[in-house]
Amino acid sequence: MEFSIKPGSPEKQRSGCVVVGVFEGGKLSAAAQALDKAAKHYLSDIIAHGDMNGKAATTLLLHNVPNIPSERVLLLGLGKSTEFKDKQFLDAVRAALRAVQSTGAKDATLYVTDLPVTGRDAAWCITQTVLAAFETTYRFDRLKSKAEKNTKGPQKIHFGLIDGKQNTILKTTLEQAVAIAHGMKLAKDLGNLPGNICTPSYLAAQALTLGKTHKSIKTKVLEEKDMLKLGMGSFLSVTRGSDEPAKLITMEYQGGNKKQKPIVLIGKGITFDTGGISLKPGAEMDEMKYDMCGAASVLGTLQAVAEMNLPLNVVGIIPTCENMPSGTATKPGDIVTSMSGQTIEILNTDAEGRLILCDALTYAGKFDPDTVVDIATLTGACVIALGHIASGLFSNQETLAQELLAAGNQVHDRAWQLPLWEDYQPLLDSNFADMQNIGGRAGGTITAACFLARFTKDYRWAHLDIAGTAWKSGKEKGATGRPVPLLAQYLINRAAANN
Ligand code: BES
Ligand code: MN
Ligand code: ZN
């Protein structure tokens, strides 16, 4: 799919399909008014006859509208103009994209930047429409013996601009949105791949490919023997039961000057989480192939950053392995020594994410980071707390927390902050080691974050628990590509603040 910005009024466009908005009650958007005027009230007559009432996310496709050079006009219902916010805009745009995709139009020109979304500007409308276009056309059919043909629908999408003044800024916005969408696609593809294909070695190969495609990215892969030398006893305890070799992947993107401290992103890369000896119940266990979505989001974000050429230094770190039961697997009660020197009593082998992350967090210190953000499908408790809408956010520094929350709000990939208070720390006390790896059922998301906090004392750090947001279950089962938008937007904002 190709995207472009097309200045000019809609009645002058020669397009396969022009899309304009109508509010409930028949009020026309600015673009719809221009069309209606040129078409001598053809549109307002149709509305008056009751064929389009402007109800939210409804559409009406018209052919051969008088005096309009475009082949089709799609009227898009927007709902009540007083209630036109993020969700209403997104629902409407998805409906429009689906409607346009079911036509034979070769291209479509969308007038979305003139829609008055409360608190949002033209750039926001463009970004969200690009992300929605990728979302509605995404298929993961490479493992079906016959690929489902998806050739229908326009290959080109133009953003019509009645007011051409913002043209140059919006061009950058558009390019960045496409880079984010590509990053999300990479994250989704990796997430959706099954555990027998997407192994730690497969993720390492993907990271090496990213380094080959982008000169600005240098990838290195550490093997188990290297991790042993580094003293990563915690990480290695998780992979003990698996026949697949664990990998520690680092990807260094250099877009700023050498001296600039990097922002480090760490992604949990459990390519399958059986729970280990503390075996998970069978129902929906297949979804634990998604336990590497943190890693996938790091790969997707680094790709986006490279595609955008952001003037920043970013390091991606991915600890990746399987969590399997076997005769060599770690047992409940086993005590291991982490790279930091702190000892951990493993009371539940299913709390493995924190065990691989803690060593990666210590390793991150080697990069003298400005900021470290880890991203992990860490706890089922986070799904209970926040559902599938918001990711859980924790930070040891309030400015960083606010910046990440703001980035998420900006790009509609939202997070919600939870407390990291010291008062929770005693729940991790162990009789036999420096700490235990679980804190009990109550506040399970918080105690998991508190565990990680014990390894991040030397730098500014935030943790995103994406257990509820990285994939969808049920009929629409599939990876979402989150939180690539949040992370990419945060980095865009950081780059802008530097310059
Ligand atoms: N990968 C899971 C977390 C998870 C579970 C994410 C379900 C999404 C859906 C993680 O490794 C895990 O098993 N966590 C345990 C921790 C517990 C043993 C303290 C959990 O959440 O049950
Ligand atoms: Mn687990
Ligand atoms: Zn897990």
XYZ file of C-alpha atoms in Angstrom, residues 195 198 269-275 285-292 321-324:
21
model
C 6.884 -21.625 18.695
C 9.887 -18.649 15.934
C 11.715 -13.099 24.333
C 10.229 -16.314 25.731
C 9.397 -18.039 22.441
C 7.182 -20.502 24.319
C 6.179 -20.466 27.968
C 4.918 -23.829 29.231
C 5.500 -22.646 32.795
C -1.577 -22.662 26.377
C -0.996 -22.158 22.632
C -1.184 -18.405 23.322
C 2.104 -18.645 25.181
C 3.781 -18.491 21.758
C 3.062 -14.766 22.218
C 5.366 -14.621 25.226
C 8.034 -13.083 22.961
C 14.774 -18.773 25.273
C 12.022 -21.314 25.843
C 10.544 -22.193 29.240
C 10.178 -26.000 29.199
